[in-house]
Amino acid sequence: MTHPPTDHKRYFIDKLGISERLMERCLGEALSAGGDYADLYFESVTSTSLGIDESLVKSASQGISLGCGIRVLSGERTGYAYTDDLSADCLLRAARTAALIASGPAKELMQGFRHTETPTLYPVTGATADAEISAKLALIQRADAAARRYDPRITQVRAGFNDELRRILIAASDGTFASDTQPLARLNVFVIAKDATNTARGSSGGGGRVTLDFFEGKMSPEHHASEAARTAILQLGAIAAPAGEMPVVLGPGWPGVLLHEAVGHGLEADFNRKKTSAFAGLIGQKVASEKVTVVDNGLMPGRRGSINMDDEGNPTQETLLIENGILRGYLSDKLSARLMNMPNTGSGRRESYHHIPMPRMTNTYMLNGQDAPEDIIKSVQRGLYAVNFGGGSVDITSGKFVFTASEAYLIEDGKVTHPVKGATLIGNGPEALKYVSMVGNDLALDEGVGTCGKSGQSVPVGVGLPTTKLDKMTVGGTS
């Protein structure tokens, strides 16, 4: 679904008085000591956060953030300064500060702006930021009530709703002049269940770049409340997870977070430029089973990880990373593309105007295969079926990862049997993908909860996977 075009620049030009002439002056100051490139990143964010605990509103806040980050690139060096005062004097001072990184004549002089039209992957008018706060509160109150109704063993419920409307404008010395307005919303439910001997936790959530009526369909508060409660109750009766090397089947959707962490970060160009990634220098080589094709796609309408353009003003795109097991490319921003002599994939993202952009993922997933999910399960004599994940971590240089399964089951004689608790998956990203032997035809993306951290910055992302069998993986269990 596409949405009517909006002139996003008018907010900064008309309401904040940021003229094109002022931007040109700032870029001139930024390059006054030399440098290869300079850009201005204006940002305005309005946000709402609501939380209830024990059926009482425990937190409610609304906020506004406004500022500009100014960057100068000189070779591999970056000069950066930011200000929350958008007066001409403060902007010019920040530009001069960023310029201190450079020396010698500027290699690129300001030649005037190229106005670019913004795509329309998500709604601006009617986004959740426009809704009354009472309507947002009603959603989490419904979630609280639904979770408590699910089972008397649910003893504690917390629910939250967060949204923001982020306006950005990028002006750069290479002529880039682009803007976007990015809505984002997320509903979360967390529960604790107890019986005579055990305590268990469950959570669920979802959202995206959506309007409020998104939460009246499949992703309703009642859906997330039921999922959180179901997971917690399931864990009360779970048995200890097995330990050792065994076949592992990953369920569709959120288990794609393993792909995101174990492989995705290693395919970001800055790690490869610095040769700190396990995938450095491997383009054109086999890095996975021929069953594996992975893409990063920022063009999916309404998805949490989608963006009309990146935070350097480049249009986002679908980028082929791994094709039939062969490494085809990296995710790049302007700096990495220039230094590595490779295409810019429109992957320069940042948390806010306080931060420099760097190559980041959007929606990263494995494409469908030819296998029926039920046939994948039937092919396993004894193994683990991991349906959902909690936390995880990866070492980019070595590719080693550890993930905790929040919902997993034994597979015995080709059938899913007992739920298990305490299962962790341990492996090496490039090695693990070589053991993929079956890929399902049921690709699903997560429900809209992904947040990716890198170098102290967090950005919203999406992950996805069809049902996938790995012939061999180390499972850390408690039995």
Tab-separated table of C-alpha atoms in Angstrom:
chain	number	residue	atom	x	y	z
A	1	MET	CA	0.000	0.000	0.000
A	2	THR	CA	1.294	3.454	-0.905
A	3	HIS	CA	0.217	6.748	0.608
A	4	PRO	CA	-0.310	10.286	-0.756
A	5	PRO	CA	2.954	12.220	-1.264
A	6	THR	CA	3.861	14.833	1.330
A	7	ASP	CA	6.331	17.715	1.053
A	8	HIS	CA	8.243	16.862	4.233
A	9	LYS	CA	10.694	19.758	3.787
A	10	ARG	CA	8.031	22.377	4.506
A	11	TYR	CA	8.098	21.600	8.238
A	12	PHE	CA	11.727	22.694	8.531
A	13	ILE	CA	11.545	25.522	6.022
A	14	ASP	CA	8.187	27.068	6.974
A	15	LYS	CA	7.783	26.194	10.660
A	16	LEU	CA	11.393	26.305	11.810
A	17	GLY	CA	12.702	28.915	9.400
A	18	ILE	CA	15.609	26.827	8.075
A	19	SER	CA	16.226	28.336	4.647
A	20	GLU	CA	18.184	26.759	1.813
A	21	ARG	CA	20.537	29.743	1.929
A	22	LEU	CA	21.334	29.040	5.598
A	23	MET	CA	21.996	25.377	4.814
A	24	GLU	CA	24.376	26.359	2.009
A	25	ARG	CA	26.234	28.698	4.398
A	26	CYS	CA	26.545	25.921	6.998
A	27	LEU	CA	27.934	23.498	4.438
A	28	GLY	CA	30.384	26.136	3.276
A	29	GLU	CA	31.607	26.604	6.859
A	30	ALA	CA	31.819	22.839	7.340
A	31	LEU	CA	34.166	22.567	4.344
A	32	SER	CA	36.048	25.789	5.078
A	33	ALA	CA	39.103	23.891	6.389
A	34	GLY	CA	38.979	21.289	3.610
A	35	GLY	CA	37.421	17.851	3.561
A	36	ASP	CA	35.830	15.482	1.091
A	37	TYR	CA	32.175	15.869	1.985
A	38	ALA	CA	29.818	17.513	4.493
A	39	ASP	CA	26.190	17.054	5.427
A	40	LEU	CA	23.505	18.489	7.696
A	41	TYR	CA	20.979	16.243	9.415
A	42	PHE	CA	17.945	18.052	10.844
A	43	GLU	CA	15.596	16.039	13.054
A	44	SER	CA	12.381	16.679	14.972
A	45	VAL	CA	10.793	13.858	16.992
A	46	THR	CA	7.538	13.899	18.959
A	47	SER	CA	6.941	10.814	21.084
A	48	THR	CA	4.474	9.233	23.503
A	49	SER	CA	5.084	6.439	26.025
A	50	LEU	CA	2.428	4.773	28.196
A	51	GLY	CA	2.760	1.897	30.640
A	52	ILE	CA	0.464	0.041	33.014
A	53	ASP	CA	1.414	-2.409	35.747
A	54	GLU	CA	-1.012	-4.235	38.055
A	55	SER	CA	-3.834	-2.587	36.057
A	56	LEU	CA	-2.673	0.881	37.088
A	57	VAL	CA	-1.109	3.542	34.887
A	58	LYS	CA	2.479	3.661	36.142
A	59	SER	CA	4.059	5.829	33.447
A	60	ALA	CA	2.893	8.375	30.895
A	61	SER	CA	5.104	10.779	29.009
A	62	GLN	CA	5.187	12.893	25.897
A	63	GLY	CA	8.297	14.522	24.547
A	64	ILE	CA	9.806	16.591	21.758
A	65	SER	CA	13.390	16.407	20.509
A	66	LEU	CA	14.788	18.873	17.992
A	67	GLY	CA	18.282	19.405	16.663
A	68	CYS	CA	20.845	19.184	13.890
A	69	GLY	CA	23.990	17.095	13.420
A	70	ILE	CA	26.754	18.349	11.116
A	71	ARG	CA	29.349	15.978	9.693
A	72	VAL	CA	32.561	16.463	7.748
A	73	LEU	CA	34.414	13.558	6.113
A	74	SER	CA	38.109	13.759	5.366
A	75	GLY	CA	39.547	10.477	4.159
A	76	GLU	CA	38.557	7.892	6.778
A	77	ARG	CA	38.177	10.536	9.477
A	78	THR	CA	34.879	12.014	10.599
A	79	GLY	CA	34.299	15.356	12.282
A	80	TYR	CA	30.907	15.670	13.971
A	81	ALA	CA	29.073	18.295	15.984
A	82	TYR	CA	25.428	18.735	16.919
A	83	THR	CA	23.197	21.383	18.398
A	84	ASP	CA	19.650	21.590	19.764
A	85	ASP	CA	19.588	25.325	18.984
A	86	LEU	CA	18.681	25.861	15.341
A	87	SER	CA	19.566	29.560	15.235
A	88	ALA	CA	21.936	30.584	12.464
A	89	ASP	CA	24.755	31.406	14.909
A	90	CYS	CA	24.617	27.990	16.625
A	91	LEU	CA	24.380	26.082	13.352
A	92	LEU	CA	27.368	27.924	11.894
A	93	ARG	CA	29.351	27.350	15.111
A	94	ALA	CA	28.599	23.621	14.969
A	95	ALA	CA	29.673	23.560	11.311
A	96	ARG	CA	33.013	25.174	12.192
A	97	THR	CA	33.515	22.649	15.004
A	98	ALA	CA	32.911	19.696	12.667
A	99	ALA	CA	35.346	21.252	10.193
A	100	LEU	CA	38.257	20.878	12.644
A	101	ILE	CA	38.811	17.293	11.454
A	102	ALA	CA	39.851	18.470	7.987
A	103	SER	CA	42.867	20.266	6.577
A	104	GLY	CA	43.732	21.629	3.131
A	105	PRO	CA	41.390	22.690	0.334
A	106	ALA	CA	37.925	21.160	0.107
A	107	LYS	CA	37.709	18.397	-2.493
A	108	GLU	CA	34.005	18.971	-3.009
A	109	LEU	CA	32.440	22.415	-3.160
A	110	MET	CA	28.764	23.124	-2.728
A	111	GLN	CA	27.104	23.206	-6.169
A	112	GLY	CA	23.439	23.653	-5.234
A	113	PHE	CA	20.820	21.174	-4.090
A	114	ARG	CA	19.060	18.418	-6.038
A	115	HIS	CA	15.499	18.196	-4.725
A	116	THR	CA	14.402	14.536	-4.548
A	117	GLU	CA	10.888	13.219	-4.154
A	118	THR	CA	10.260	10.999	-1.132
A	119	PRO	CA	8.618	7.584	-1.666
A	120	THR	CA	5.477	6.753	0.323
A	121	LEU	CA	5.895	3.437	2.148
A	122	TYR	CA	3.921	4.460	5.234
A	123	PRO	CA	1.202	6.858	6.378
A	124	VAL	CA	1.891	10.367	7.626
A	125	THR	CA	-1.636	11.684	8.000
A	126	GLY	CA	-3.502	9.424	10.420
A	127	ALA	CA	-0.378	7.896	11.987
A	128	THR	CA	-0.694	6.905	15.647
A	129	ALA	CA	0.929	10.187	16.724
A	130	ASP	CA	-2.302	11.929	15.629
A	131	ALA	CA	-4.513	9.752	17.851
A	132	GLU	CA	-5.795	10.810	21.257
A	133	ILE	CA	-3.747	9.536	24.175
A	134	SER	CA	-6.925	8.026	25.636
A	135	ALA	CA	-7.230	5.736	22.598
A	136	LYS	CA	-3.667	4.503	23.108
A	137	LEU	CA	-4.267	3.917	26.802
A	138	ALA	CA	-7.391	1.905	25.967
A	139	LEU	CA	-5.260	-0.501	23.909
A	140	ILE	CA	-2.972	-1.457	26.783
A	141	GLN	CA	-5.885	-1.636	29.225
A	142	ARG	CA	-7.485	-4.184	26.886
A	143	ALA	CA	-4.220	-6.126	26.788
A	144	ASP	CA	-4.027	-6.174	30.580
A	145	ALA	CA	-7.602	-7.446	30.926
A	146	ALA	CA	-7.173	-10.107	28.227
A	147	ALA	CA	-3.979	-11.492	29.773
A	148	ARG	CA	-5.605	-11.778	33.196
A	149	ARG	CA	-8.606	-13.567	31.701
A	150	TYR	CA	-6.414	-16.133	29.965
A	151	ASP	CA	-5.576	-18.250	33.003
A	152	PRO	CA	-5.741	-17.781	36.798
A	153	ARG	CA	-2.037	-18.654	36.983
A	154	ILE	CA	-1.185	-15.332	35.327
A	155	THR	CA	-0.175	-13.323	38.390
A	156	GLN	CA	1.381	-10.189	36.951
A	157	VAL	CA	0.824	-8.201	33.760
A	158	ARG	CA	2.640	-5.207	32.327
A	159	ALA	CA	1.660	-3.554	29.068
A	160	GLY	CA	3.049	-0.584	27.199
A	161	PHE	CA	2.479	1.532	24.106
A	162	ASN	CA	5.128	3.719	22.489
A	163	ASP	CA	4.970	5.814	19.362
A	164	GLU	CA	6.827	8.613	17.647
A	165	LEU	CA	6.700	10.844	14.602
A	166	ARG	CA	10.206	11.539	13.296
A	167	ARG	CA	10.792	14.302	10.746
A	168	ILE	CA	14.191	14.491	9.054
A	169	LEU	CA	15.854	16.704	6.469
A	170	ILE	CA	19.286	16.024	4.952
A	171	ALA	CA	21.281	18.585	2.991
A	172	ALA	CA	24.749	17.659	1.737
A	173	SER	CA	27.649	19.104	-0.208
A	174	ASP	CA	27.147	16.517	-2.972
A	175	GLY	CA	23.778	18.125	-3.724
A	176	THR	CA	21.616	15.723	-1.697
A	177	PHE	CA	18.479	17.487	-0.452
A	178	ALA	CA	15.883	15.042	0.876
A	179	SER	CA	13.363	14.719	3.685
A	180	ASP	CA	10.982	12.237	5.246
A	181	THR	CA	8.373	11.896	7.977
A	182	GLN	CA	8.563	8.518	9.723
A	183	PRO	CA	5.797	7.262	12.034
A	184	LEU	CA	6.490	4.325	14.362
A	185	ALA	CA	4.333	2.522	16.935
A	186	ARG	CA	4.724	-0.544	19.144
A	187	LEU	CA	2.525	-2.338	21.688
A	188	ASN	CA	4.081	-4.746	24.223
A	189	VAL	CA	2.715	-7.183	26.796
A	190	PHE	CA	4.736	-8.962	29.496
A	191	VAL	CA	3.322	-11.484	31.957
A	192	ILE	CA	4.433	-13.690	34.854
A	193	ALA	CA	2.757	-17.018	35.541
A	194	LYS	CA	3.074	-19.083	38.739
A	195	ASP	CA	1.937	-22.469	39.934
A	196	ALA	CA	2.787	-24.397	43.093
A	197	THR	CA	6.421	-24.972	42.115
A	198	ASN	CA	7.395	-22.864	39.097
A	199	THR	CA	7.501	-19.297	37.846
A	200	ALA	CA	7.583	-18.461	34.136
A	201	ARG	CA	7.574	-15.359	31.942
A	202	GLY	CA	6.028	-14.591	28.600
A	203	SER	CA	5.968	-11.609	26.285
A	204	SER	CA	4.534	-10.530	22.961
A	205	GLY	CA	4.310	-7.339	20.985
A	206	GLY	CA	4.018	-5.794	17.574
A	207	GLY	CA	3.648	-2.671	15.517
A	208	GLY	CA	5.267	-0.828	12.657
A	209	ARG	CA	4.906	2.383	10.684
A	210	VAL	CA	1.143	2.202	10.935
A	211	THR	CA	-2.117	3.884	11.872
A	212	LEU	CA	-3.939	3.095	15.115
A	213	ASP	CA	-6.433	0.784	13.423
A	214	PHE	CA	-3.535	-1.621	12.788
A	215	PHE	CA	-4.063	-2.718	16.387
A	216	GLU	CA	-7.693	-3.678	15.736
A	217	GLY	CA	-6.845	-6.534	13.354
A	218	LYS	CA	-4.621	-9.585	13.720
A	219	MET	CA	-2.202	-7.615	15.896
A	220	SER	CA	-4.842	-6.596	18.473
A	221	PRO	CA	-4.073	-6.157	22.189
A	222	GLU	CA	-5.981	-9.386	22.823
A	223	HIS	CA	-3.737	-11.266	20.389
A	224	HIS	CA	-0.544	-10.132	22.099
A	225	ALA	CA	-1.996	-10.713	25.569
A	226	SER	CA	-2.963	-14.274	24.641
A	227	GLU	CA	0.454	-14.970	23.116
A	228	ALA	CA	2.320	-13.666	26.156
A	229	ALA	CA	0.092	-15.641	28.525
A	230	ARG	CA	0.235	-18.809	26.405
A	231	THR	CA	4.042	-18.740	26.375
A	232	ALA	CA	4.254	-18.280	30.141
A	233	ILE	CA	1.762	-21.060	30.896
A	234	LEU	CA	3.569	-23.356	28.460
A	235	GLN	CA	6.850	-22.815	30.308
A	236	LEU	CA	5.297	-23.852	33.619
A	237	GLY	CA	5.002	-27.389	32.292
A	238	ALA	CA	8.226	-27.448	30.274
A	239	ILE	CA	10.932	-30.026	30.844
A	240	ALA	CA	14.668	-29.342	30.955
A	241	ALA	CA	16.202	-28.789	27.534
A	242	PRO	CA	18.630	-31.398	26.211
A	243	ALA	CA	22.290	-30.522	25.773
A	244	GLY	CA	24.707	-31.452	23.021
A	245	GLU	CA	25.005	-31.400	19.246
A	246	MET	CA	21.776	-32.142	17.402
A	247	PRO	CA	19.561	-31.087	14.474
A	248	VAL	CA	17.734	-27.815	15.110
A	249	VAL	CA	14.620	-26.568	13.318
A	250	LEU	CA	13.985	-22.824	13.459
A	251	GLY	CA	10.361	-21.736	13.246
A	252	PRO	CA	9.193	-18.974	10.864
A	253	GLY	CA	9.224	-15.274	11.761
A	254	TRP	CA	11.032	-13.945	14.818
A	255	PRO	CA	13.700	-16.733	14.839
A	256	GLY	CA	15.120	-14.719	11.942
A	257	VAL	CA	16.752	-12.663	14.712
A	258	LEU	CA	19.416	-15.384	14.731
A	259	LEU	CA	20.099	-14.604	11.056
A	260	HIS	CA	20.143	-10.870	11.850
A	261	GLU	CA	22.733	-11.231	14.597
A	262	ALA	CA	24.840	-14.142	13.410
A	263	VAL	CA	25.070	-13.034	9.766
A	264	GLY	CA	23.530	-9.594	9.207
A	265	HIS	CA	25.927	-7.528	11.303
A	266	GLY	CA	28.878	-9.282	9.740
A	267	LEU	CA	27.649	-8.088	6.319
A	268	GLU	CA	27.662	-4.386	7.231
A	269	ALA	CA	30.344	-2.663	5.165
A	270	ASP	CA	32.155	-0.789	7.933
A	271	PHE	CA	33.113	-4.025	9.686
A	272	ASN	CA	34.375	-5.402	6.374
A	273	ARG	CA	36.232	-2.221	5.479
A	274	LYS	CA	38.089	-2.511	8.790
A	275	LYS	CA	38.462	-6.296	8.252
A	276	THR	CA	36.887	-7.043	11.626
A	277	SER	CA	34.084	-9.178	10.170
A	278	ALA	CA	34.188	-12.937	9.699
A	279	PHE	CA	32.917	-12.199	6.138
A	280	ALA	CA	35.690	-9.750	5.164
A	281	GLY	CA	37.063	-10.418	1.682
A	282	LEU	CA	34.619	-13.235	0.928
A	283	ILE	CA	32.401	-11.664	-1.778
A	284	GLY	CA	31.861	-14.231	-4.517
A	285	GLN	CA	32.715	-17.113	-2.212
A	286	LYS	CA	30.458	-19.734	-0.668
A	287	VAL	CA	29.536	-18.808	2.895
A	288	ALA	CA	26.362	-20.871	3.377
A	289	SER	CA	24.406	-23.834	2.071
A	290	GLU	CA	23.096	-23.449	-1.490
A	291	LYS	CA	19.617	-23.449	0.105
A	292	VAL	CA	20.305	-20.047	1.695
A	293	THR	CA	19.412	-16.717	0.040
A	294	VAL	CA	19.346	-13.640	2.290
A	295	VAL	CA	18.167	-10.112	1.483
A	296	ASP	CA	17.868	-6.830	3.320
A	297	ASN	CA	14.746	-5.004	2.166
A	298	GLY	CA	13.792	-1.528	3.345
A	299	LEU	CA	10.945	-1.194	0.829
A	300	MET	CA	8.215	-3.229	2.594
A	301	PRO	CA	5.209	-0.921	3.235
A	302	GLY	CA	4.410	-0.284	6.905
A	303	ARG	CA	7.139	-2.547	8.290
A	304	ARG	CA	9.047	-1.496	11.393
A	305	GLY	CA	12.402	-1.693	9.617
A	306	SER	CA	11.298	0.067	6.427
A	307	ILE	CA	12.396	3.593	5.533
A	308	ASN	CA	11.579	5.765	2.528
A	309	MET	CA	15.195	6.904	2.586
A	310	ASP	CA	18.190	6.417	4.836
A	311	ASP	CA	19.611	9.034	7.195
A	312	GLU	CA	21.995	10.296	4.506
A	313	GLY	CA	19.156	11.073	2.088
A	314	ASN	CA	19.649	8.010	-0.145
A	315	PRO	CA	16.638	5.974	-1.312
A	316	THR	CA	16.389	2.657	0.475
A	317	GLN	CA	16.372	-0.544	-1.566
A	318	GLU	CA	16.305	-4.331	-1.561
A	319	THR	CA	19.873	-5.608	-1.308
A	320	LEU	CA	20.882	-9.165	-2.137
A	321	LEU	CA	23.408	-10.307	0.461
A	322	ILE	CA	23.696	-14.079	0.005
A	323	GLU	CA	22.445	-15.897	-3.107
A	324	ASN	CA	22.242	-19.687	-3.076
A	325	GLY	CA	25.006	-19.725	-0.487
A	326	ILE	CA	27.308	-17.273	-2.329
A	327	LEU	CA	28.146	-13.928	-0.678
A	328	ARG	CA	27.056	-11.199	-3.103
A	329	GLY	CA	27.493	-7.926	-1.228
A	330	TYR	CA	27.555	-5.790	1.891
A	331	LEU	CA	25.293	-3.102	3.319
A	332	SER	CA	26.950	0.283	2.777
A	333	ASP	CA	26.639	3.971	3.543
A	334	LYS	CA	28.275	6.911	1.729
A	335	LEU	CA	31.594	6.628	3.573
A	336	SER	CA	32.028	2.874	3.089
A	337	ALA	CA	30.838	3.023	-0.517
A	338	ARG	CA	33.453	5.662	-1.327
A	339	LEU	CA	36.336	4.034	0.538
A	340	MET	CA	35.554	0.510	-0.688
A	341	ASN	CA	34.617	1.537	-4.252
A	342	MET	CA	31.283	-0.234	-4.004
A	343	PRO	CA	27.625	0.729	-4.589
A	344	ASN	CA	25.821	2.704	-1.903
A	345	THR	CA	22.920	0.496	-0.745
A	346	GLY	CA	21.105	3.286	1.130
A	347	SER	CA	21.887	1.712	4.508
A	348	GLY	CA	23.251	4.741	6.387
A	349	ARG	CA	21.187	4.935	9.577
A	350	ARG	CA	21.504	6.684	12.927
A	351	GLU	CA	19.614	6.735	16.214
A	352	SER	CA	19.250	10.527	16.338
A	353	TYR	CA	20.931	13.810	15.447
A	354	HIS	CA	23.371	13.134	18.304
A	355	HIS	CA	24.946	10.309	16.276
A	356	ILE	CA	26.851	9.751	13.044
A	357	PRO	CA	25.293	7.408	10.446
A	358	MET	CA	26.722	3.935	9.841
A	359	PRO	CA	25.718	0.907	7.747
A	360	ARG	CA	22.699	-0.759	9.352
A	361	MET	CA	20.082	-3.367	8.453
A	362	THR	CA	16.393	-2.650	7.722
A	363	ASN	CA	14.264	-5.817	7.256
A	364	THR	CA	16.621	-8.789	6.917
A	365	TYR	CA	15.317	-12.236	6.041
A	366	MET	CA	15.928	-15.535	4.267
A	367	LEU	CA	13.870	-16.235	1.164
A	368	ASN	CA	11.475	-19.157	0.854
A	369	GLY	CA	12.675	-22.609	-0.062
A	370	GLN	CA	10.814	-25.584	-1.538
A	371	ASP	CA	10.193	-27.726	1.564
A	372	ALA	CA	6.890	-28.147	3.382
A	373	PRO	CA	7.269	-27.265	7.091
A	374	GLU	CA	5.686	-30.578	8.150
A	375	ASP	CA	8.233	-32.495	6.054
A	376	ILE	CA	11.061	-30.642	7.787
A	377	ILE	CA	9.785	-31.748	11.195
A	378	LYS	CA	9.274	-35.323	9.967
A	379	SER	CA	12.903	-35.494	8.825
A	380	VAL	CA	14.250	-35.137	12.397
A	381	GLN	CA	14.575	-38.211	14.595
A	382	ARG	CA	15.642	-36.322	17.703
A	383	GLY	CA	16.308	-32.602	17.848
A	384	LEU	CA	15.069	-29.182	18.903
A	385	TYR	CA	12.302	-27.032	17.426
A	386	ALA	CA	12.982	-23.377	18.336
A	387	VAL	CA	9.875	-21.249	17.803
A	388	ASN	CA	10.775	-18.043	19.626
A	389	PHE	CA	13.865	-16.351	21.001
A	390	GLY	CA	14.705	-14.072	23.881
A	391	GLY	CA	18.131	-12.474	24.157
A	392	GLY	CA	21.249	-13.197	22.145
A	393	SER	CA	24.720	-11.917	21.350
A	394	VAL	CA	27.333	-12.261	18.618
A	395	ASP	CA	31.041	-11.547	18.237
A	396	ILE	CA	31.363	-9.856	14.837
A	397	THR	CA	35.020	-10.776	14.355
A	398	SER	CA	34.681	-14.492	15.025
A	399	GLY	CA	31.006	-14.874	14.088
A	400	LYS	CA	30.297	-16.803	17.305
A	401	PHE	CA	26.784	-16.400	18.727
A	402	VAL	CA	24.695	-17.483	21.715
A	403	PHE	CA	20.872	-17.276	21.701
A	404	THR	CA	18.286	-18.158	24.319
A	405	ALA	CA	15.098	-19.843	23.099
A	406	SER	CA	12.012	-18.509	24.897
A	407	GLU	CA	9.770	-21.152	23.286
A	408	ALA	CA	11.156	-24.494	22.124
A	409	TYR	CA	10.108	-28.135	21.869
A	410	LEU	CA	11.659	-31.545	21.514
A	411	ILE	CA	11.327	-33.285	18.170
A	412	GLU	CA	11.113	-37.050	18.635
A	413	ASP	CA	10.624	-39.528	15.794
A	414	GLY	CA	9.529	-36.766	13.444
A	415	LYS	CA	6.963	-35.254	15.808
A	416	VAL	CA	6.934	-32.138	18.004
A	417	THR	CA	6.509	-33.346	21.592
A	418	HIS	CA	7.428	-31.754	24.944
A	419	PRO	CA	8.022	-28.041	25.489
A	420	VAL	CA	11.494	-27.423	26.940
A	421	LYS	CA	13.022	-24.618	28.986
A	422	GLY	CA	16.564	-23.359	29.342
A	423	ALA	CA	17.621	-24.046	25.733
A	424	THR	CA	20.426	-21.981	24.231
A	425	LEU	CA	21.779	-22.194	20.695
A	426	ILE	CA	25.531	-21.861	20.366
A	427	GLY	CA	27.383	-21.580	17.084
A	428	ASN	CA	29.285	-19.611	14.495
A	429	GLY	CA	27.268	-17.621	11.936
A	430	PRO	CA	29.162	-18.501	8.741
A	431	GLU	CA	29.565	-22.123	9.865
A	432	ALA	CA	25.953	-22.564	11.025
A	433	LEU	CA	24.527	-21.562	7.626
A	434	LYS	CA	26.549	-24.297	5.936
A	435	TYR	CA	24.469	-26.879	7.807
A	436	VAL	CA	21.124	-25.634	6.431
A	437	SER	CA	19.648	-28.668	4.657
A	438	MET	CA	15.945	-27.801	4.323
A	439	VAL	CA	14.177	-24.440	3.900
A	440	GLY	CA	10.406	-24.128	4.184
A	441	ASN	CA	7.920	-22.340	1.929
A	442	ASP	CA	6.358	-20.413	4.846
A	443	LEU	CA	8.437	-17.228	5.118
A	444	ALA	CA	7.149	-14.911	7.836
A	445	LEU	CA	8.475	-11.665	9.258
A	446	ASP	CA	8.366	-10.755	12.927
A	447	GLU	CA	5.348	-8.881	14.274
A	448	GLY	CA	7.166	-5.570	14.564
A	449	VAL	CA	9.268	-5.517	17.727
A	450	GLY	CA	12.888	-5.549	16.517
A	451	THR	CA	15.391	-3.004	17.789
A	452	CYS	CA	19.017	-3.361	16.732
A	453	GLY	CA	21.959	-2.091	18.746
A	454	LYS	CA	25.358	-1.199	17.299
A	455	SER	CA	28.118	1.025	18.695
A	456	GLY	CA	25.732	2.479	21.271
A	457	GLN	CA	23.023	3.315	18.729
A	458	SER	CA	19.590	1.664	18.452
A	459	VAL	CA	17.377	1.643	15.345
A	460	PRO	CA	14.123	-0.194	14.512
A	461	VAL	CA	14.513	-3.273	12.301
A	462	GLY	CA	12.612	-6.301	11.034
A	463	VAL	CA	13.677	-9.933	10.773
A	464	GLY	CA	12.236	-12.984	9.053
A	465	LEU	CA	12.716	-16.634	8.210
A	466	PRO	CA	10.854	-19.609	6.772
A	467	THR	CA	10.974	-22.859	8.755
A	468	THR	CA	14.629	-23.874	8.468
A	469	LYS	CA	16.503	-27.058	9.371
A	470	LEU	CA	20.147	-27.031	10.431
A	471	ASP	CA	21.565	-30.540	10.484
A	472	LYS	CA	23.941	-29.763	13.311
A	473	MET	CA	24.045	-27.143	16.041
A	474	THR	CA	25.213	-27.089	19.643
A	475	VAL	CA	22.341	-26.818	22.124
A	476	GLY	CA	23.147	-25.767	25.646
A	477	GLY	CA	20.516	-27.223	27.963
A	478	THR	CA	20.021	-28.160	31.587
A	479	SER	CA	19.349	-31.884	31.335
